[in-house]
Amino acid sequence: MHAPTRDDASQPRTTRFAPSPTGALHLGNARTFLINWALARKSAWSILLRIEDIDHPRVKPDTVEQARTDLTWLGLDWDSEAPLQSTELAPCHQALNDLGRAGRIFPCSLSRREIAAAQSAPHDSDPGLRYEASLRPPHAGEQIVNPDPSLTWRFLVDNTTQLVEDRFFGKHRFHIADGVGDFPVWTATGGPAYQLAVTVDDARQGITDVVRASDLLPSAARQQAIQHVLGLPTPHWWHLPLVRGKDGRRLAKRHGDTRLSQLRETGVPACRVIGLMAYWCGLCPEPTELNSSDFLASFDINLLPQEDITFIPEHLAWLNA
Ligand code: GLU
């Protein structure tokens, strides 16, 4: 089955804010959400807030409310909120059944160590483990009726290339089998893995435009592979450059405390944060105090640099001045 695309110009469009409550939102998240919000408000897309709380061992309950407070503090709004992702898992169970019936999943009980031991040299830039086809159980590819949800299930990747057509980054080709290989869609904790949950929820919630940081670009290929098997539409992808520290690593605690809650509590005004974001988005030659409406008025996706942003201590000093 081949998935339809979301390309009917007359259809209303919907995007989502999809924070994971596994930690506090930081300046990198703020930039992605501001751009997502400005794209939506400029183009009359509606915005759904969906808190993705399925990563159970890592979820920190107090960060659910904190995410809403952080977004509101920045002057961002949304049109509706989905129930917490973990509270509506029936559609994911259904999708697991459908993948089983299509012969596209198999159970896996191997440890990370066993998977790593079988791994040859990585073929693409995807970090992490690759599940080699040689590890598949002999019955992989057979139809499975009612897969047991207390097991880990992997998606049986075919030997094709996924073309991801990104509205910001252009066309990228991914050969998933040479990258991560057969990836998990269900975990032994009894719930969907990220790739399945996000694919199912984006489709059933009518998401036409996915805006997020570029570290998830390889995931778009995996999500497309699932969409094609389940006959789900592929949304428009907008992957945005990352914010990194001076050491080239993704923005994190080691680069200074850039949590929005911390900035707020220490008295940094939101207009300073937005002004820094505007500078990072190519909207002004240096950080300037702005509110979210000013940001929206000057926002133009074509001004956004293609390169990742480097966060330097001077940026934090500007916020704290
Ligand atoms: N919840 C994911 C995160 O916070 C984002 C998922 C997505 O945008 O697809 O990293």
mmCIF file of C-alpha atoms and ligand atoms in Angstrom:
data_model
loop_
_atom_site.group_PDB
_atom_site.id
_atom_site.type_symbol
_atom_site.label_atom_id
_atom_site.label_comp_id
_atom_site.label_asym_id
_atom_site.label_seq_id
_atom_site.Cartn_x
_atom_site.Cartn_y
_atom_site.Cartn_z
ATOM 1 C CA MET A 1 0.000 0.000 0.000
ATOM 2 C CA HIS A 2 1.357 3.442 -0.783
ATOM 3 C CA ALA A 3 0.575 6.394 1.444
ATOM 4 C CA PRO A 4 -1.173 9.463 0.126
ATOM 5 C CA THR A 5 0.589 12.788 0.644
ATOM 6 C CA ARG A 6 -0.748 15.884 2.358
ATOM 7 C CA ASP A 7 -0.747 18.090 -0.726
ATOM 8 C CA ASP A 8 -4.284 19.355 -1.217
ATOM 9 C CA ALA A 9 -3.893 23.147 -1.076
ATOM 10 C CA SER A 10 -7.550 23.672 -0.122
ATOM 11 C CA GLN A 11 -7.388 21.523 3.031
ATOM 12 C CA PRO A 12 -6.933 23.184 6.425
ATOM 13 C CA ARG A 13 -3.505 22.525 7.909
ATOM 14 C CA THR A 14 -2.555 21.550 11.432
ATOM 15 C CA THR A 15 0.754 21.405 13.226
ATOM 16 C CA ARG A 16 1.656 20.300 16.727
ATOM 17 C CA PHE A 17 3.887 21.229 19.641
ATOM 18 C CA ALA A 18 5.101 17.856 20.920
ATOM 19 C CA PRO A 19 7.274 18.318 24.007
ATOM 20 C CA SER A 20 8.460 15.265 25.937
ATOM 21 C CA PRO A 21 8.233 15.803 29.697
ATOM 22 C CA THR A 22 11.580 14.115 30.276
ATOM 23 C CA GLY A 23 13.293 17.373 31.199
ATOM 24 C CA ALA A 24 12.791 21.128 31.243
ATOM 25 C CA LEU A 25 12.493 23.038 27.955
ATOM 26 C CA HIS A 26 15.645 24.978 27.106
ATOM 27 C CA LEU A 27 16.644 27.672 24.617
ATOM 28 C CA GLY A 28 16.967 25.140 21.791
ATOM 29 C CA ASN A 29 13.364 24.018 22.338
ATOM 30 C CA ALA A 30 12.249 27.651 22.619
ATOM 31 C CA ARG A 31 13.659 28.383 19.183
ATOM 32 C CA THR A 32 11.958 25.384 17.572
ATOM 33 C CA PHE A 33 8.582 26.176 19.174
ATOM 34 C CA LEU A 34 8.778 29.882 18.271
ATOM 35 C CA ILE A 35 9.487 29.034 14.631
ATOM 36 C CA ASN A 36 6.743 26.391 14.645
ATOM 37 C CA TRP A 37 4.291 28.894 16.139
ATOM 38 C CA ALA A 38 5.261 31.699 13.728
ATOM 39 C CA LEU A 39 4.990 29.398 10.677
ATOM 40 C CA ALA A 40 1.550 28.323 11.856
ATOM 41 C CA ARG A 41 0.221 31.759 12.717
ATOM 42 C CA LYS A 42 1.543 33.272 9.449
ATOM 43 C CA SER A 43 -0.182 30.570 7.408
ATOM 44 C CA ALA A 44 -3.391 30.068 9.456
ATOM 45 C CA TRP A 45 -2.553 26.476 10.436
ATOM 46 C CA SER A 46 -4.069 25.344 13.701
ATOM 47 C CA ILE A 47 -1.793 24.208 16.506
ATOM 48 C CA LEU A 48 -2.307 21.156 18.710
ATOM 49 C CA LEU A 49 -0.329 20.738 21.920
ATOM 50 C CA ARG A 50 0.518 17.077 22.500
ATOM 51 C CA ILE A 51 2.561 16.164 25.549
ATOM 52 C CA GLU A 52 4.476 12.998 24.663
ATOM 53 C CA ASP A 53 4.752 11.228 27.988
ATOM 54 C CA ILE A 54 5.262 7.644 26.820
ATOM 55 C CA ASP A 55 8.932 7.418 27.730
ATOM 56 C CA HIS A 56 7.975 6.259 31.219
ATOM 57 C CA PRO A 57 11.164 5.738 33.125
ATOM 58 C CA ARG A 58 12.397 9.153 31.986
ATOM 59 C CA VAL A 59 9.199 11.196 32.442
ATOM 60 C CA LYS A 60 9.402 13.852 35.170
ATOM 61 C CA PRO A 61 5.771 14.636 36.098
ATOM 62 C CA ASP A 62 6.409 18.259 37.116
ATOM 63 C CA THR A 63 7.734 19.083 33.644
ATOM 64 C CA VAL A 64 4.280 18.517 32.062
ATOM 65 C CA GLU A 65 2.800 21.661 33.596
ATOM 66 C CA GLN A 66 6.135 23.431 33.297
ATOM 67 C CA ALA A 67 6.099 22.985 29.498
ATOM 68 C CA ARG A 68 2.698 24.713 29.278
ATOM 69 C CA THR A 69 3.922 27.516 31.553
ATOM 70 C CA ASP A 70 7.144 27.968 29.551
ATOM 71 C CA LEU A 71 5.319 28.187 26.228
ATOM 72 C CA THR A 72 2.776 30.660 27.607
ATOM 73 C CA TRP A 73 5.546 32.750 29.157
ATOM 74 C CA LEU A 74 7.105 33.076 25.708
ATOM 75 C CA GLY A 75 3.766 34.390 24.395
ATOM 76 C CA LEU A 76 2.953 31.269 22.361
ATOM 77 C CA ASP A 77 -0.568 29.904 22.164
ATOM 78 C CA TRP A 78 -2.246 26.827 20.701
ATOM 79 C CA ASP A 79 -5.760 25.995 19.578
ATOM 80 C CA SER A 80 -6.331 22.676 21.319
ATOM 81 C CA GLU A 81 -4.569 20.147 23.485
ATOM 82 C CA ALA A 82 -4.567 16.387 22.962
ATOM 83 C CA PRO A 83 -4.945 14.131 25.993
ATOM 84 C CA LEU A 84 -1.571 13.027 27.384
ATOM 85 C CA GLN A 85 -0.135 10.610 24.824
ATOM 86 C CA SER A 86 0.069 7.746 27.323
ATOM 87 C CA THR A 87 -3.670 7.871 28.022
ATOM 88 C CA GLU A 88 -4.794 6.980 24.489
ATOM 89 C CA LEU A 89 -2.891 3.883 23.447
ATOM 90 C CA ALA A 90 -5.701 1.920 21.759
ATOM 91 C CA PRO A 91 -4.854 3.307 18.277
ATOM 92 C CA CYS A 92 -1.235 2.208 18.797
ATOM 93 C CA HIS A 93 -2.367 -1.311 19.793
ATOM 94 C CA GLN A 94 -4.436 -1.367 16.604
ATOM 95 C CA ALA A 95 -1.430 -0.237 14.547
ATOM 96 C CA LEU A 96 0.714 -2.986 16.108
ATOM 97 C CA ASN A 97 -1.941 -5.514 15.092
ATOM 98 C CA ASP A 98 -2.033 -4.090 11.563
ATOM 99 C CA LEU A 99 1.750 -4.259 11.246
ATOM 100 C CA GLY A 100 1.558 -7.879 12.476
ATOM 101 C CA ARG A 101 -1.080 -8.764 9.911
ATOM 102 C CA ALA A 102 1.103 -7.145 7.208
ATOM 103 C CA GLY A 103 4.021 -9.367 8.297
ATOM 104 C CA ARG A 104 6.155 -6.330 9.125
ATOM 105 C CA ILE A 105 7.071 -6.923 12.783
ATOM 106 C CA PHE A 106 8.906 -9.590 14.732
ATOM 107 C CA PRO A 107 9.536 -10.040 18.449
ATOM 108 C CA CYS A 108 12.988 -9.325 19.831
ATOM 109 C CA SER A 109 14.468 -10.399 23.140
ATOM 110 C CA LEU A 110 18.097 -9.514 22.426
ATOM 111 C CA SER A 111 19.988 -7.159 24.727
ATOM 112 C CA ARG A 112 21.781 -4.062 23.451
ATOM 113 C CA ARG A 113 25.040 -5.923 23.965
ATOM 114 C CA GLU A 114 23.980 -8.809 21.770
ATOM 115 C CA ILE A 115 22.831 -6.409 19.047
ATOM 116 C CA ALA A 116 26.070 -4.409 19.272
ATOM 117 C CA ALA A 117 28.165 -7.561 19.047
ATOM 118 C CA ALA A 118 26.606 -8.402 15.676
ATOM 119 C CA GLN A 119 27.100 -4.902 14.285
ATOM 120 C CA SER A 120 29.558 -4.262 11.459
ATOM 121 C CA ALA A 121 30.835 -0.776 10.575
ATOM 122 C CA PRO A 122 28.076 1.852 10.474
ATOM 123 C CA HIS A 123 26.982 2.802 6.964
ATOM 124 C CA ASP A 124 25.496 6.211 7.539
ATOM 125 C CA SER A 125 25.624 9.057 9.999
ATOM 126 C CA ASP A 126 22.874 7.653 12.229
ATOM 127 C CA PRO A 127 24.455 7.239 15.620
ATOM 128 C CA GLY A 128 23.589 4.318 17.818
ATOM 129 C CA LEU A 129 22.943 0.677 17.329
ATOM 130 C CA ARG A 130 22.156 -1.036 14.080
ATOM 131 C CA TYR A 131 20.007 -4.146 14.235
ATOM 132 C CA GLU A 132 21.533 -6.381 11.554
ATOM 133 C CA ALA A 133 19.233 -8.429 9.326
ATOM 134 C CA SER A 134 21.315 -11.490 10.268
ATOM 135 C CA LEU A 135 19.852 -11.279 13.785
ATOM 136 C CA ARG A 136 16.267 -11.686 12.638
ATOM 137 C CA PRO A 137 14.450 -14.755 13.902
ATOM 138 C CA PRO A 138 13.762 -17.358 11.185
ATOM 139 C CA HIS A 139 10.029 -16.598 11.136
ATOM 140 C CA ALA A 140 10.475 -12.801 10.601
ATOM 141 C CA GLY A 141 8.181 -11.668 7.798
ATOM 142 C CA GLU A 142 5.408 -14.097 8.625
ATOM 143 C CA GLN A 143 1.970 -12.790 9.432
ATOM 144 C CA ILE A 144 1.352 -12.327 13.149
ATOM 145 C CA VAL A 145 -2.157 -12.198 14.536
ATOM 146 C CA ASN A 146 -2.571 -10.364 17.868
ATOM 147 C CA PRO A 147 1.077 -9.693 18.720
ATOM 148 C CA ASP A 148 1.743 -10.035 22.458
ATOM 149 C CA PRO A 149 2.053 -6.419 23.773
ATOM 150 C CA SER A 150 4.314 -7.497 26.636
ATOM 151 C CA LEU A 151 7.179 -8.171 24.182
ATOM 152 C CA THR A 152 9.530 -5.878 22.282
ATOM 153 C CA TRP A 153 8.563 -5.740 18.594
ATOM 154 C CA ARG A 154 10.785 -4.513 15.786
ATOM 155 C CA PHE A 155 9.730 -3.162 12.416
ATOM 156 C CA LEU A 156 10.997 -5.323 9.582
ATOM 157 C CA VAL A 157 12.802 -2.807 7.374
ATOM 158 C CA ASP A 158 12.910 -3.478 3.646
ATOM 159 C CA ASN A 159 15.902 -2.935 1.429
ATOM 160 C CA THR A 160 14.736 0.319 -0.136
ATOM 161 C CA THR A 161 15.661 3.975 0.197
ATOM 162 C CA GLN A 162 13.255 6.450 1.773
ATOM 163 C CA LEU A 163 13.208 9.877 0.168
ATOM 164 C CA VAL A 164 12.413 12.520 2.776
ATOM 165 C CA GLU A 165 11.349 15.765 1.128
ATOM 166 C CA ASP A 166 11.887 18.414 3.736
ATOM 167 C CA ARG A 167 10.415 21.875 3.245
ATOM 168 C CA PHE A 168 13.442 23.468 4.856
ATOM 169 C CA PHE A 169 16.361 21.070 4.303
ATOM 170 C CA GLY A 170 15.410 19.787 0.853
ATOM 171 C CA LYS A 171 15.604 16.154 -0.262
ATOM 172 C CA HIS A 172 17.419 13.536 1.796
ATOM 173 C CA ARG A 173 17.682 9.829 1.115
ATOM 174 C CA PHE A 174 17.884 7.276 3.896
ATOM 175 C CA HIS A 175 18.593 3.578 3.589
ATOM 176 C CA ILE A 176 17.209 2.481 6.931
ATOM 177 C CA ALA A 177 18.509 -1.093 6.675
ATOM 178 C CA ASP A 178 22.079 0.275 6.422
ATOM 179 C CA GLY A 179 21.399 2.815 9.183
ATOM 180 C CA VAL A 180 19.595 1.634 12.296
ATOM 181 C CA GLY A 181 18.225 -1.534 10.697
ATOM 182 C CA ASP A 182 15.040 -3.053 12.140
ATOM 183 C CA PHE A 183 13.970 -0.506 14.731
ATOM 184 C CA PRO A 184 11.652 -0.999 17.742
ATOM 185 C CA VAL A 185 8.004 -0.039 17.431
ATOM 186 C CA TRP A 186 6.870 -1.574 20.712
ATOM 187 C CA THR A 187 8.678 -1.963 24.005
ATOM 188 C CA ALA A 188 8.491 -4.719 26.584
ATOM 189 C CA THR A 189 7.062 -2.201 29.055
ATOM 190 C CA GLY A 190 3.777 -2.737 27.164
ATOM 191 C CA GLY A 191 3.616 0.489 25.170
ATOM 192 C CA PRO A 192 4.521 1.888 21.762
ATOM 193 C CA ALA A 193 8.034 3.119 21.022
ATOM 194 C CA TYR A 194 8.423 6.746 19.898
ATOM 195 C CA GLN A 195 8.432 5.956 16.143
ATOM 196 C CA LEU A 196 5.071 4.191 16.266
ATOM 197 C CA ALA A 197 3.361 6.519 18.750
ATOM 198 C CA VAL A 198 4.289 9.664 16.834
ATOM 199 C CA THR A 199 3.278 8.170 13.466
ATOM 200 C CA VAL A 200 -0.090 6.968 14.728
ATOM 201 C CA ASP A 201 -0.896 10.164 16.617
ATOM 202 C CA ASP A 202 0.175 12.519 13.818
ATOM 203 C CA ALA A 203 -2.126 10.639 11.423
ATOM 204 C CA ARG A 204 -5.186 10.326 13.663
ATOM 205 C CA GLN A 205 -4.892 13.913 14.890
ATOM 206 C CA GLY A 206 -4.764 15.205 11.308
ATOM 207 C CA ILE A 207 -1.285 16.700 11.555
ATOM 208 C CA THR A 208 -0.294 18.042 8.130
ATOM 209 C CA ASP A 209 2.918 19.855 9.127
ATOM 210 C CA VAL A 210 5.616 18.542 11.447
ATOM 211 C CA VAL A 211 8.121 21.173 12.568
ATOM 212 C CA ARG A 212 10.988 19.985 14.782
ATOM 213 C CA ALA A 213 14.763 19.972 15.161
ATOM 214 C CA SER A 214 16.944 18.324 12.531
ATOM 215 C CA ASP A 215 18.197 15.570 14.833
ATOM 216 C CA LEU A 216 14.841 13.916 14.019
ATOM 217 C CA LEU A 217 15.342 14.019 10.234
ATOM 218 C CA PRO A 218 16.465 10.337 10.142
ATOM 219 C CA SER A 219 13.345 9.512 12.164
ATOM 220 C CA ALA A 220 11.183 11.018 9.421
ATOM 221 C CA ALA A 221 12.409 8.211 7.137
ATOM 222 C CA ARG A 222 11.397 5.580 9.714
ATOM 223 C CA GLN A 223 8.028 7.229 10.212
ATOM 224 C CA GLN A 224 7.462 7.239 6.441
ATOM 225 C CA ALA A 225 8.277 3.525 6.291
ATOM 226 C CA ILE A 226 5.569 2.858 8.899
ATOM 227 C CA GLN A 227 3.126 5.206 7.134
ATOM 228 C CA HIS A 228 3.578 3.333 3.862
ATOM 229 C CA VAL A 229 2.727 -0.014 5.451
ATOM 230 C CA LEU A 230 -0.281 1.363 7.336
ATOM 231 C CA GLY A 231 -1.553 3.490 4.437
ATOM 232 C CA LEU A 232 -1.209 6.722 6.408
ATOM 233 C CA PRO A 233 -0.459 10.112 4.853
ATOM 234 C CA THR A 234 3.002 11.644 5.078
ATOM 235 C CA PRO A 235 2.920 15.135 6.614
ATOM 236 C CA HIS A 236 4.981 18.034 5.322
ATOM 237 C CA TRP A 237 8.319 17.877 7.122
ATOM 238 C CA TRP A 238 10.107 20.987 8.388
ATOM 239 C CA HIS A 239 13.340 20.044 10.165
ATOM 240 C CA LEU A 240 15.191 23.012 11.637
ATOM 241 C CA PRO A 241 18.890 23.506 12.347
ATOM 242 C CA LEU A 242 19.987 22.621 15.864
ATOM 243 C CA VAL A 243 21.349 24.844 18.593
ATOM 244 C CA ARG A 244 24.770 23.540 19.686
ATOM 245 C CA GLY A 245 27.363 24.500 22.243
ATOM 246 C CA LYS A 246 30.838 25.776 21.294
ATOM 247 C CA ASP A 247 32.075 22.183 21.482
ATOM 248 C CA GLY A 248 29.702 21.284 18.631
ATOM 249 C CA ARG A 249 27.482 19.155 20.848
ATOM 250 C CA ARG A 250 23.725 19.596 21.073
ATOM 251 C CA LEU A 251 22.703 22.247 23.612
ATOM 252 C CA ALA A 252 22.684 20.701 27.099
ATOM 253 C CA LYS A 253 23.381 21.434 30.734
ATOM 254 C CA ARG A 254 27.135 21.417 30.208
ATOM 255 C CA HIS A 255 26.796 24.652 28.181
ATOM 256 C CA GLY A 256 25.213 26.581 31.078
ATOM 257 C CA ASP A 257 21.721 26.631 32.509
ATOM 258 C CA THR A 258 19.472 27.514 29.576
ATOM 259 C CA ARG A 259 16.256 26.022 31.004
ATOM 260 C CA LEU A 260 13.377 28.410 30.362
ATOM 261 C CA SER A 261 11.986 27.823 33.874
ATOM 262 C CA GLN A 262 15.329 28.812 35.359
ATOM 263 C CA LEU A 263 15.590 31.954 33.214
ATOM 264 C CA ARG A 264 12.049 32.924 34.203
ATOM 265 C CA GLU A 265 12.641 32.328 37.896
ATOM 266 C CA THR A 266 15.808 34.382 37.896
ATOM 267 C CA GLY A 267 13.951 37.344 36.388
ATOM 268 C CA VAL A 268 15.052 37.199 32.758
ATOM 269 C CA PRO A 269 12.257 38.881 30.767
ATOM 270 C CA ALA A 270 10.701 36.789 27.990
ATOM 271 C CA CYS A 271 11.375 39.614 25.524
ATOM 272 C CA ARG A 272 15.124 39.044 25.958
ATOM 273 C CA VAL A 273 14.729 35.340 25.158
ATOM 274 C CA ILE A 274 12.612 36.109 22.096
ATOM 275 C CA GLY A 275 15.081 38.794 21.009
ATOM 276 C CA LEU A 276 17.885 36.238 21.100
ATOM 277 C CA MET A 277 15.742 33.796 19.122
ATOM 278 C CA ALA A 278 15.007 36.486 16.534
ATOM 279 C CA TYR A 279 18.744 37.042 16.168
ATOM 280 C CA TRP A 280 19.270 33.278 15.790
ATOM 281 C CA CYS A 281 16.535 33.234 13.138
ATOM 282 C CA GLY A 282 18.223 35.921 11.033
ATOM 283 C CA LEU A 283 15.486 38.482 11.773
ATOM 284 C CA CYS A 284 17.799 41.102 13.307
ATOM 285 C CA PRO A 285 21.560 41.776 13.182
ATOM 286 C CA GLU A 286 21.928 41.544 16.963
ATOM 287 C CA PRO A 287 19.732 40.467 19.909
ATOM 288 C CA THR A 288 16.980 43.039 20.561
ATOM 289 C CA GLU A 289 14.118 42.973 23.074
ATOM 290 C CA LEU A 290 10.969 41.716 21.302
ATOM 291 C CA ASN A 291 7.682 40.149 22.265
ATOM 292 C CA SER A 292 6.128 37.232 20.409
ATOM 293 C CA SER A 293 3.944 39.528 18.227
ATOM 294 C CA ASP A 294 7.036 41.491 17.129
ATOM 295 C CA PHE A 295 8.734 38.176 16.360
ATOM 296 C CA LEU A 296 5.735 37.057 14.315
ATOM 297 C CA ALA A 297 5.574 40.324 12.394
ATOM 298 C CA SER A 298 9.194 40.071 11.250
ATOM 299 C CA PHE A 299 9.348 36.275 10.866
ATOM 300 C CA ASP A 300 10.330 34.938 7.449
ATOM 301 C CA ILE A 301 11.400 31.294 7.128
ATOM 302 C CA ASN A 302 13.608 32.304 4.170
ATOM 303 C CA LEU A 303 15.804 34.349 6.520
ATOM 304 C CA LEU A 304 16.515 31.341 8.743
ATOM 305 C CA PRO A 305 20.154 30.239 8.368
ATOM 306 C CA GLN A 306 20.623 26.635 7.149
ATOM 307 C CA GLU A 307 23.577 26.209 9.517
ATOM 308 C CA ASP A 308 23.265 25.108 13.122
ATOM 309 C CA ILE A 309 23.395 27.868 15.742
ATOM 310 C CA THR A 310 26.339 28.000 18.124
ATOM 311 C CA PHE A 311 25.385 29.026 21.631
ATOM 312 C CA ILE A 312 28.168 31.034 23.269
ATOM 313 C CA PRO A 313 28.453 32.435 26.829
ATOM 314 C CA GLU A 314 27.819 35.948 25.448
ATOM 315 C CA HIS A 315 24.277 34.851 24.582
ATOM 316 C CA LEU A 316 23.600 33.875 28.180
ATOM 317 C CA ALA A 317 25.207 37.126 29.352
ATOM 318 C CA TRP A 318 22.829 39.083 27.103
ATOM 319 C CA LEU A 319 19.842 37.310 28.662
ATOM 320 C CA ASN A 320 21.066 37.996 32.180
ATOM 321 C CA ALA A 321 22.117 41.602 31.606
HETATM 322 N N1 GLU B 1 8.545 14.555 21.734
HETATM 323 C C1 GLU B 1 9.712 14.627 20.904
HETATM 324 C C2 GLU B 1 10.794 15.415 21.625
HETATM 325 O O1 GLU B 1 10.495 16.227 22.501
HETATM 326 C C3 GLU B 1 9.457 15.310 19.578
HETATM 327 C C4 GLU B 1 8.753 14.407 18.674
HETATM 328 C C5 GLU B 1 8.490 14.926 17.303
HETATM 329 O O2 GLU B 1 8.486 16.138 17.101
HETATM 330 O O3 GLU B 1 8.252 14.113 16.449
HETATM 331 O O4 GLU B 1 11.951 15.210 21.321
#
